[in-house]
Amino acid sequence: MTTPRNARTAAPAVGAAEPSAKPVERGIPEATVARLPVYLRALTGLSDTGVDTCSSEELAAAAGVNSAKLRKDLSYLGSYGTRGVGYDVEYLRYQIAREIGVTQDWPVVIVGIGNLGHALANYSGFSSRGFRIVALLDADPRRQGEDVGGLGIRPFEEIERLVEEHHVAIGVIATPAVAAQHVCDRLVAAGVTSILNFAPAVLTVPHGVDVRKVDLSIELQILAYHEQRKALADPGSDAVPDALPSGLAPLAADGVVSR
Amino acid sequence: MTTPRNARTAAPAVGAAEPSAKPVERGIPEATVARLPVYLRALTGLSDTGVDTCSSEELAAAAGVNSAKLRKDLSYLGSYGTRGVGYDVEYLRYQIAREIGVTQDWPVVIVGIGNLGHALANYSGFSSRGFRIVALLDADPRRQGEDVGGLGIRPFEEIERLVEEHHVAIGVIATPAVAAQHVCDRLVAAGVTSILNFAPAVLTVPHGVDVRKVDLSIELQILAYHEQRKALADPGSDAVPDALPSGLAPLAADGVVSR
DNA sequence: CGCGGTTTGTTCTCCCGTTCACAAACTCCT
DNA sequence: AGGAGTTTGTGAACGGGAGAACAAACCGCG
């Protein structure tokens, strides 16, 4: 059952007594955590349009999920709804924001100010959610000093100083792939414990450091897979040779025909 | 021959649509599809460094996954390895590429050429994987005509013509959130059946259309959640378990405890 | 004050994905 | 040729999440 925070389950005793050994806390399921920001966004949207109360059905529609799933997700946070009525938009919004941590201020550094880094530095969605970009770093001297969104690009060497000075816990990597691991190491050494990686590279980090990756081309490739599948299954469509680019793979063509 | 992959029962197939997974699709599991591009990238890396054969252990390390998981994933494609030896890098690379569909050419349009759109238009990772950007669209007349990566920005109204002319199946939305649904509708009406959405909005699409979303701020929020968790669990930190950090509102978390 | 209508919170079941463990298959060495 | 050593491919156990269904709780009304 994963004992919710203020769990006062009838059967105390037991369980959690284990000392440190447990690395992961039994908190909110990962899948739920990933959806909370979506709910938060949906609630903000409702709030902006003057709605002050909503049912799980309405909120689920706004967030694009199943209402049962939504209710179960919210139940991990606590009982913030009222049966027969629904949820108070502002109240729930605050509760989710608090649970995620966006009620506090998160200083962030971005490393690698190329095209993507520029876009990230100018992205308004960060600041409106408690993420404050405190430094932009780049190894290329030609970029240093340039002003991006009111912030100057600093030399990469200043990374330790800047991270410490601003108490940065979250770093964003938007460098080319070859530089990513080195940048990551420096960030971690400087004290960063959460990394958002846009470089197409696998990062290895010490225990206790979280990494999330966003790979633009991977998303497109996933779409391409399904697109290919659709084309193969739909005979009505033109295009797409049902005979895949032959030439190579003698046994491949044979193995794939779905017969 | 141990009956290789005749696990392919004739499938009603049909592309999954919408966020929730469609259990149909007798093909490769969604989770595996999402990892295939990672394996592809890892294989390309190995190939570039002159490696021509690798074991599942090595490839798994390069891709950042468990070797058992890797083998199981690959087994959905077929038996492309050699027991006691490993995998031929070039051969496996081609097989994965073919399965994903990146051996063919995928024309792509990008709608919304702001900061992020610029970055996407210039991203080299697309073209190197079979994705060819054939048009950039923006509704803002001031942007139209501007040259980005060798391509001119076209008025949004030309969307139907361009999609048809280039047989575009994949569209990328990088507009502000308010415009996203409208752009999506126009794309779908024009014939696009796969959409990559960068706008922070929930898109509703007809059955048969795939949508994947990338939300930059959501990723940061997920990191923030874990970061907050780490801070709470860390005894060296200021906060004590059970007590929420610093100046967060009294919130009545205690006062609200049901009953 | 009780009753009907409404909506939440939770339980239960099913399914997908991960991981383990091992037989099958291949190479190399004697 | 045969045996020892590797490594793949996969059957099976396991854990977690998704969805349906329902009891508990709340409101409004007569």
XYZ file of C-alpha atoms (C1' of nucleotides) in Angstrom:
578
model
C 0.000 0.000 0.000
C 3.000 2.243 0.235
C 1.910 4.124 3.287
C 1.011 7.607 2.290
C 2.703 10.349 4.129
C 0.435 10.915 7.026
C -0.572 7.342 6.978
C -2.155 6.318 10.125
C -2.956 2.882 9.041
C -4.427 0.805 11.754
C -1.405 -1.413 11.691
C 1.544 0.650 12.691
C 4.457 -1.232 14.039
C 6.515 -3.046 11.588
C 7.911 -2.206 8.362
C 9.793 0.938 7.848
C 12.091 0.224 10.727
C 14.896 -0.614 8.344
C 17.835 1.744 8.668
C 19.557 3.336 5.761
C 19.711 0.311 3.507
C 16.683 1.371 1.567
C 17.910 3.670 -1.175
C 14.557 4.433 -2.655
C 11.864 5.765 -0.451
C 8.467 4.413 -0.869
C 6.827 7.544 -1.904
C 4.773 8.347 -4.929
C 5.082 5.942 -7.845
C 7.293 7.161 -10.655
C 4.477 7.007 -13.168
C 2.387 9.241 -10.975
C 5.198 11.716 -10.426
C 5.537 12.063 -14.178
C 1.880 12.989 -14.467
C 1.659 15.467 -11.611
C 3.141 18.287 -13.678
C 0.490 17.633 -16.290
C -2.234 17.941 -13.701
C -0.611 21.077 -12.437
C -0.685 22.581 -15.898
C -4.285 21.591 -16.398
C -5.251 23.121 -13.074
C -3.491 26.340 -13.958
C -5.437 26.403 -17.191
C -8.722 25.912 -15.377
C -7.808 28.530 -12.848
C -7.012 31.022 -15.573
C -10.425 30.547 -17.106
C -12.144 31.270 -13.831
C -13.023 27.767 -12.783
C -12.758 27.337 -9.047
C -14.029 23.800 -8.604
C -13.762 20.769 -10.813
C -14.544 17.072 -10.744
C -12.017 14.378 -11.395
C -13.742 13.818 -14.704
C -13.220 17.398 -15.840
C -9.658 17.585 -14.670
C -8.870 14.240 -16.252
C -10.232 15.483 -19.561
C -8.133 18.613 -19.330
C -5.055 16.566 -18.588
C -5.767 13.925 -21.176
C -5.946 10.962 -18.855
C -8.428 8.520 -17.413
C -10.401 9.819 -14.463
C -9.788 6.692 -12.436
C -6.098 7.063 -12.966
C -6.274 10.693 -11.953
C -8.076 9.923 -8.723
C -5.639 7.193 -7.876
C -2.721 9.490 -8.575
C -4.138 12.208 -6.355
C -4.825 9.729 -3.616
C -1.097 9.259 -3.193
C -0.827 12.875 -2.126
C -3.669 12.784 0.343
C -7.375 13.385 0.403
C -7.656 16.807 -1.096
C -11.070 16.443 -2.689
C -14.591 16.563 -1.375
C -16.899 13.693 -2.164
C -19.961 14.726 -4.007
C -18.332 18.006 -4.956
C -14.928 17.656 -6.502
C -11.658 19.487 -6.057
C -10.995 23.088 -5.202
C -8.805 24.184 -8.083
C -6.569 26.576 -6.197
C -6.166 24.335 -3.197
C -5.323 21.272 -5.240
C -2.986 23.253 -7.405
C -1.055 24.375 -4.389
C -0.911 20.890 -2.950
C 0.473 19.407 -6.134
C 2.910 22.262 -6.559
C 4.135 21.728 -3.032
C 4.489 17.999 -3.502
C 6.514 18.421 -6.683
C 8.557 21.162 -5.145
C 7.768 24.014 -7.487
C 6.670 26.253 -4.674
C 10.281 26.814 -3.954
C 12.911 28.431 -6.098
C 15.222 26.167 -8.082
C 18.385 27.745 -9.440
C 19.474 26.106 -12.690
C 22.543 26.279 -14.882
C 22.567 25.521 -18.590
C 25.735 24.242 -20.197
C 26.148 24.464 -23.953
C 24.540 27.525 -25.487
C 24.093 26.448 -29.074
C 20.774 26.550 -30.851
C 19.056 24.430 -28.263
C 20.722 26.149 -25.350
C 19.473 29.485 -26.647
C 15.967 28.137 -26.880
C 16.125 26.759 -23.358
C 17.544 29.977 -21.969
C 14.654 31.911 -23.468
C 11.966 29.400 -22.573
C 9.419 31.133 -20.416
C 7.983 27.869 -19.123
C 10.889 27.490 -16.747
C 10.708 30.706 -14.820
C 6.966 30.485 -14.421
C 7.407 27.222 -12.567
C 10.024 28.144 -10.059
C 13.089 27.401 -12.149
C 15.442 30.330 -12.242
C 18.294 30.211 -14.714
C 21.266 31.629 -12.891
C 24.052 30.910 -15.353
C 24.738 30.031 -18.964
C 28.021 28.296 -19.695
C 29.843 27.505 -22.891
C 33.332 26.333 -23.716
C 33.515 28.281 -26.950
C 35.238 31.639 -26.315
C 33.419 33.172 -29.263
C 30.121 32.712 -27.513
C 31.247 33.951 -24.139
C 29.948 37.310 -23.136
C 27.027 37.161 -25.499
C 23.785 38.167 -23.865
C 20.964 35.661 -23.934
C 17.737 36.531 -22.243
C 19.425 39.050 -20.012
C 22.177 36.702 -18.915
C 25.738 36.652 -20.142
C 27.399 33.445 -21.317
C 30.217 32.515 -18.976
C 33.290 30.374 -19.609
C 32.802 26.733 -18.740
C 35.676 26.894 -16.290
C 33.608 28.986 -13.916
C 31.208 26.152 -13.420
C 32.302 25.205 -9.911
C 32.215 28.747 -8.711
C 28.804 29.472 -10.156
C 27.236 26.266 -8.919
C 28.456 26.880 -5.429
C 27.653 30.553 -5.409
C 24.049 30.028 -6.417
C 23.509 26.732 -4.617
C 22.584 25.072 -7.858
C 21.210 21.545 -7.605
C 19.918 21.147 -11.152
C 21.975 21.328 -14.309
C 20.952 21.191 -17.949
C 23.309 19.796 -20.571
C 22.783 20.989 -24.127
C 26.239 20.375 -25.513
C 27.322 18.097 -28.345
C 27.380 14.424 -27.426
C 31.134 14.135 -27.123
C 31.286 16.779 -24.411
C 28.308 15.557 -22.418
C 30.042 13.115 -20.100
C 32.806 15.527 -19.215
C 30.337 18.310 -18.544
C 28.300 15.915 -16.477
C 31.306 14.949 -14.373
C 32.163 18.556 -13.717
C 28.605 19.371 -12.787
C 28.430 16.474 -10.371
C 31.792 17.316 -8.887
C 30.594 20.847 -8.342
C 27.613 19.598 -6.383
C 24.801 19.247 -8.887
C 22.620 16.247 -8.096
C 20.006 16.406 -10.845
C 20.755 16.597 -14.536
C 18.573 17.111 -17.551
C 20.462 15.854 -20.567
C 19.672 16.904 -24.122
C 22.840 15.498 -25.613
C 22.451 12.205 -27.449
C 24.741 10.313 -25.124
C 24.417 7.915 -22.229
C 25.618 9.515 -19.029
C 27.040 7.589 -16.125
C 26.715 9.244 -12.774
C 27.443 8.291 -9.184
C 24.731 6.968 -6.956
C 22.428 9.642 -5.692
C 22.467 11.719 -8.842
C 19.366 11.734 -11.025
C 19.531 12.015 -14.766
C 16.677 12.523 -17.171
C 17.272 12.590 -20.852
C 15.412 14.206 -23.685
C 16.450 12.997 -27.094
C 14.701 14.765 -29.910
C 15.642 12.309 -32.611
C 14.580 9.328 -30.535
C 11.061 10.685 -30.329
C 10.938 11.051 -34.088
C 12.262 7.538 -34.550
C 9.534 6.140 -32.354
C 6.980 7.942 -34.469
C 8.646 6.625 -37.595
C 8.340 3.072 -36.352
C 4.598 3.403 -35.848
C 4.257 5.274 -39.095
C 5.945 2.470 -40.946
C 3.688 0.028 -39.204
C 0.625 1.958 -40.236
C 1.784 2.087 -43.827
C 2.393 -1.626 -43.922
C -0.934 -2.478 -42.387
C -2.883 -0.111 -44.577
C -2.879 -1.302 -48.174
C -4.906 1.663 -49.314
C -2.072 4.061 -48.888
C 0.357 4.668 -51.660
C 3.954 5.309 -50.908
C 5.982 3.063 -48.703
C 7.300 0.154 -50.611
C 6.066 -3.008 -49.045
C 9.328 -4.376 -50.278
C 11.815 -2.819 -47.993
C 15.018 -1.506 -49.446
C 16.420 -4.797 -50.501
C 19.992 -5.099 -51.482
C 21.117 -6.089 -48.076
C 19.922 -8.516 -45.547
C 19.016 -11.649 -47.427
C 17.355 -13.367 -44.572
C 15.838 -10.237 -43.259
C 13.129 -9.823 -45.817
C 12.212 -13.389 -45.235
C 12.037 -13.073 -41.524
C 9.807 -10.072 -41.482
C 6.948 -10.830 -43.741
C 4.118 -11.166 -41.355
C 2.604 -13.858 -43.421
C 15.309 -24.028 -35.626
C 13.606 -23.292 -32.367
C 10.770 -21.491 -34.034
C 12.246 -18.038 -34.142
C 9.854 -15.227 -34.272
C 6.671 -16.736 -35.373
C 5.411 -15.028 -32.318
C 4.008 -12.759 -34.963
C 0.493 -13.887 -35.101
C -1.517 -12.215 -37.728
C -2.383 -8.924 -36.230
C -5.407 -6.733 -36.349
C -2.740 -4.149 -35.948
C -3.730 -0.548 -36.223
C -1.680 2.193 -34.869
C -2.096 2.971 -31.278
C -3.389 6.405 -30.686
C -3.718 8.642 -27.726
C -1.733 8.552 -24.569
C -3.048 5.321 -23.218
C -1.442 2.296 -24.722
C -3.354 0.227 -27.157
C -2.808 -3.398 -26.313
C -3.418 -4.317 -29.886
C -0.345 -4.304 -32.055
C 1.008 -7.795 -32.038
C 4.371 -6.349 -32.805
C 7.177 -5.105 -30.671
C 6.329 -3.914 -27.156
C 6.193 -0.160 -26.764
C 8.911 -0.138 -24.142
C 11.221 -1.973 -26.492
C 10.471 0.360 -29.396
C 11.472 3.275 -27.222
C 14.857 1.681 -26.578
C 15.701 0.597 -30.106
C 16.897 4.074 -31.107
C 19.222 4.018 -28.130
C 20.708 0.737 -29.249
C 21.035 2.139 -32.725
C 22.969 5.089 -31.431
C 25.204 2.863 -29.333
C 25.910 0.632 -32.314
C 26.792 3.619 -34.444
C 29.194 4.718 -31.756
C 30.825 1.311 -31.638
C 31.022 1.184 -35.389
C 32.718 4.567 -35.518
C 35.406 3.389 -33.144
C 36.161 0.406 -35.302
C 34.424 -2.289 -33.323
C 32.909 -4.873 -35.619
C 31.582 -7.399 -33.114
C 30.179 -6.969 -29.652
C 28.525 -9.009 -26.935
C 25.185 -8.175 -25.416
C 27.076 -7.147 -22.315
C 29.168 -4.583 -24.155
C 26.291 -3.186 -26.137
C 24.153 -3.001 -23.040
C 26.839 -1.030 -21.283
C 27.111 1.371 -24.211
C 23.359 1.837 -24.219
C 23.031 2.116 -20.471
C 20.716 -0.814 -19.921
C 20.671 -4.289 -18.463
C 22.097 -6.960 -20.751
C 19.166 -9.292 -20.180
C 16.794 -6.562 -21.194
C 18.827 -5.862 -24.277
C 18.789 -9.487 -25.358
C 15.091 -9.752 -24.817
C 14.494 -6.573 -26.765
C 16.576 -7.806 -29.663
C 14.831 -11.139 -29.594
C 11.638 -9.397 -30.678
C 13.325 -8.473 -33.921
C 14.716 -11.901 -34.644
C 17.827 -13.917 -34.004
C 20.523 -11.653 -35.264
C 23.289 -12.727 -32.921
C 25.609 -15.706 -32.798
C 25.793 -17.706 -29.626
C 29.199 -17.858 -28.134
C 30.251 -14.875 -30.231
C 27.962 -11.914 -30.023
C 26.513 -9.517 -32.571
C 27.938 -8.210 -35.796
C 27.777 -4.474 -35.289
C 27.034 -3.440 -38.860
C 24.525 -6.173 -39.451
C 22.616 -5.551 -36.253
C 22.690 -1.857 -36.857
C 21.044 -2.288 -40.206
C 18.426 -4.648 -38.840
C 17.413 -2.236 -36.106
C 17.414 0.690 -38.489
C 15.183 -1.214 -40.852
C 12.811 -2.252 -38.095
C 12.451 1.306 -36.841
C 12.107 2.618 -40.340
C 15.054 4.963 -40.487
C 16.426 3.325 -43.587
C 13.819 5.205 -45.513
C 13.407 8.899 -45.949
C 10.882 10.707 -43.754
C 9.836 14.162 -44.841
C 8.974 16.366 -41.861
C 7.397 19.774 -41.420
C 8.007 22.003 -38.431
C 5.329 24.464 -37.383
C 6.227 27.378 -35.151
C 9.695 28.749 -35.780
C 10.429 30.518 -32.545
C 13.475 29.806 -30.451
C 12.763 26.123 -30.219
C 11.726 25.830 -33.846
C 14.999 27.359 -34.899
C 16.898 24.869 -32.811
C 14.956 21.974 -34.247
C 15.406 23.198 -37.801
C 19.140 23.314 -37.297
C 19.422 20.072 -35.377
C 21.755 17.786 -37.273
C 20.535 14.696 -35.492
C 17.432 14.611 -37.650
C 18.942 14.526 -41.097
C 21.491 11.923 -40.112
C 18.671 9.563 -39.211
C 16.535 9.786 -42.283
C 14.392 12.735 -41.269
C 14.384 15.438 -43.904
C 12.878 18.765 -42.989
C 10.962 19.889 -46.048
C 9.147 22.920 -44.706
C 9.143 25.453 -41.901
C 5.870 27.177 -41.163
C 4.958 30.133 -39.011
C 1.894 32.281 -38.672
C 3.831 35.430 -37.891
C 4.347 37.421 -41.116
C 7.459 39.000 -39.707
C 9.165 35.646 -39.603
C 8.092 34.502 -43.005
C 10.759 34.472 -45.623
C 13.539 34.271 -43.112
C 16.108 31.656 -43.973
C 16.759 28.968 -41.380
C 19.207 26.249 -42.170
C 18.785 26.761 -45.880
C 15.026 26.672 -45.794
C 12.660 29.621 -45.968
C 9.878 30.080 -43.451
C 6.518 29.735 -45.195
C 3.128 31.130 -44.166
C 1.081 28.731 -42.107
C -1.687 28.822 -44.698
C 0.417 26.826 -47.112
C 0.394 23.873 -44.797
C -2.001 21.710 -46.799
C -0.176 22.326 -50.040
C 3.246 21.591 -48.567
C 2.165 18.463 -46.724
C 0.612 17.044 -49.838
C 3.392 18.094 -52.144
C 6.071 16.408 -50.068
C 3.990 13.476 -48.848
C 4.634 14.464 -45.268
C 3.495 12.010 -42.628
C 5.245 13.498 -39.606
C 4.700 16.977 -38.219
C 6.443 18.800 -35.409
C 4.609 21.424 -33.381
C 6.742 24.044 -31.688
C 4.176 26.798 -31.342
C 2.848 28.449 -28.196
C 0.370 26.318 -26.295
C -2.711 28.234 -27.376
C -2.053 27.569 -31.045
C -1.131 23.920 -30.680
C -4.546 22.328 -31.048
C -5.436 24.384 -34.092
C -2.129 23.603 -35.749
C -2.631 19.967 -34.884
C -6.066 19.927 -36.496
C -4.760 21.486 -39.660
C -1.864 19.056 -39.812
C -4.146 16.091 -39.382
C -6.603 17.427 -41.924
C -3.756 17.810 -44.366
C -2.827 14.173 -43.959
C -0.222 14.072 -41.220
C -0.576 10.965 -39.064
C 2.271 11.366 -36.583
C 2.877 14.425 -34.464
C 5.687 15.412 -32.177
C 4.400 18.079 -29.841
C 6.651 20.480 -27.980
C 3.871 22.813 -26.936
C 2.754 22.465 -23.322
C -0.781 21.469 -24.242
C -2.822 18.296 -24.412
C -3.682 17.468 -28.003
C -6.718 15.497 -29.026
C -6.467 13.702 -32.310
C -8.606 11.258 -34.245
C -7.987 7.574 -34.035
C -5.060 6.436 -36.102
C -2.940 9.489 -35.409
C 0.014 9.148 -33.078
C 1.123 11.923 -30.797
C 4.250 12.089 -28.726
C 4.929 15.000 -26.487
C 8.099 16.524 -25.182
C 7.603 18.984 -22.382
C 10.768 20.604 -21.226
C 9.399 22.009 -18.010
C 7.822 18.716 -17.014
C 11.195 17.045 -17.083
C 12.598 19.695 -14.790
C 9.650 19.335 -12.454
C 10.223 15.615 -12.168
C 13.827 16.306 -11.264
C 12.694 18.886 -8.744
C 10.455 16.370 -7.051
C 13.310 13.927 -6.557
C 15.608 16.716 -5.556
C 13.206 17.802 -2.861
C 12.955 14.231 -1.730
C 16.699 13.936 -1.490
C 16.891 17.092 0.564
C 14.308 15.786 2.978
C 15.896 12.389 3.356
C 19.393 13.709 3.771
C 20.064 14.050 7.506
C 22.977 16.379 6.830
C 20.520 18.820 5.422
C 18.575 21.282 7.451
C 15.217 19.623 7.284
C 14.075 16.778 9.428
C 11.962 13.970 8.083
C 8.306 14.479 8.631
C 8.710 18.169 8.755
C 8.285 19.944 5.512
C 11.073 22.320 4.645
C 11.431 25.919 5.444
C 8.875 28.575 4.917
C 6.258 26.662 3.130
C 2.817 27.751 3.992
C 1.300 26.244 7.086
C -0.974 24.699 4.634
C -3.018 22.937 7.190
C -1.508 19.706 6.165
C -1.903 18.877 9.787
C -5.178 20.622 10.244
C -6.638 18.891 7.293
C -5.854 15.398 8.199
C -9.141 13.895 7.483
C -11.102 13.385 10.537
C -33.990 15.030 9.783
C -33.795 11.715 6.333
C -33.324 10.729 1.360
C -31.682 10.824 -3.297
C -28.007 12.279 -6.248
C -23.162 12.971 -6.901
C -18.229 12.312 -6.606
C -14.227 10.766 -4.217
C -10.986 7.291 -2.446
C -9.853 2.572 -2.558
C -9.851 -2.313 -3.554
C -9.324 -5.888 -6.791
C -7.990 -7.866 -10.997
C -5.453 -8.029 -15.175
C -1.636 -7.050 -18.069
C 2.794 -5.290 -19.337
C 7.555 -4.956 -18.520
C 11.715 -6.381 -15.951
C 14.744 -9.705 -14.283
C 16.550 -14.262 -13.346
C 18.247 -18.408 -14.732
C 19.271 -21.938 -17.922
C 19.288 -24.787 -22.127
C 20.869 -24.333 -26.841
C 24.376 -23.171 -29.951
C 28.709 -21.702 -31.408
C 34.109 -21.336 -31.125
C 38.451 -22.718 -29.790
C 41.800 -25.799 -28.056
C 43.692 -30.229 -27.324
C 36.653 -35.285 -32.911
C 35.375 -34.080 -28.434
C 35.243 -31.246 -24.465
C 35.590 -26.794 -22.220
C 34.289 -22.175 -22.275
C 31.209 -18.392 -24.020
C 27.247 -16.068 -25.208
C 22.618 -15.912 -27.094
C 17.703 -16.572 -26.857
C 13.816 -17.562 -23.986
C 10.706 -19.640 -20.406
C 9.138 -18.361 -16.015
C 8.748 -15.732 -11.779
C 7.984 -11.132 -10.080
C 6.723 -6.363 -9.401
C 4.192 -2.316 -10.710
C 0.845 0.235 -13.097
C -3.895 0.669 -15.513
C -8.669 0.248 -15.412
C -13.179 -1.232 -13.562
C -16.140 -1.304 -9.890
C -17.865 -0.081 -5.453
C -18.461 1.649 -0.713
C -17.988 5.863 1.870
C -18.802 10.644 2.266
C -20.809 14.991 1.132
C -24.560 18.317 -0.616
C -29.144 19.946 -1.326
C -33.897 19.507 -0.779
C -38.240 18.481 0.938
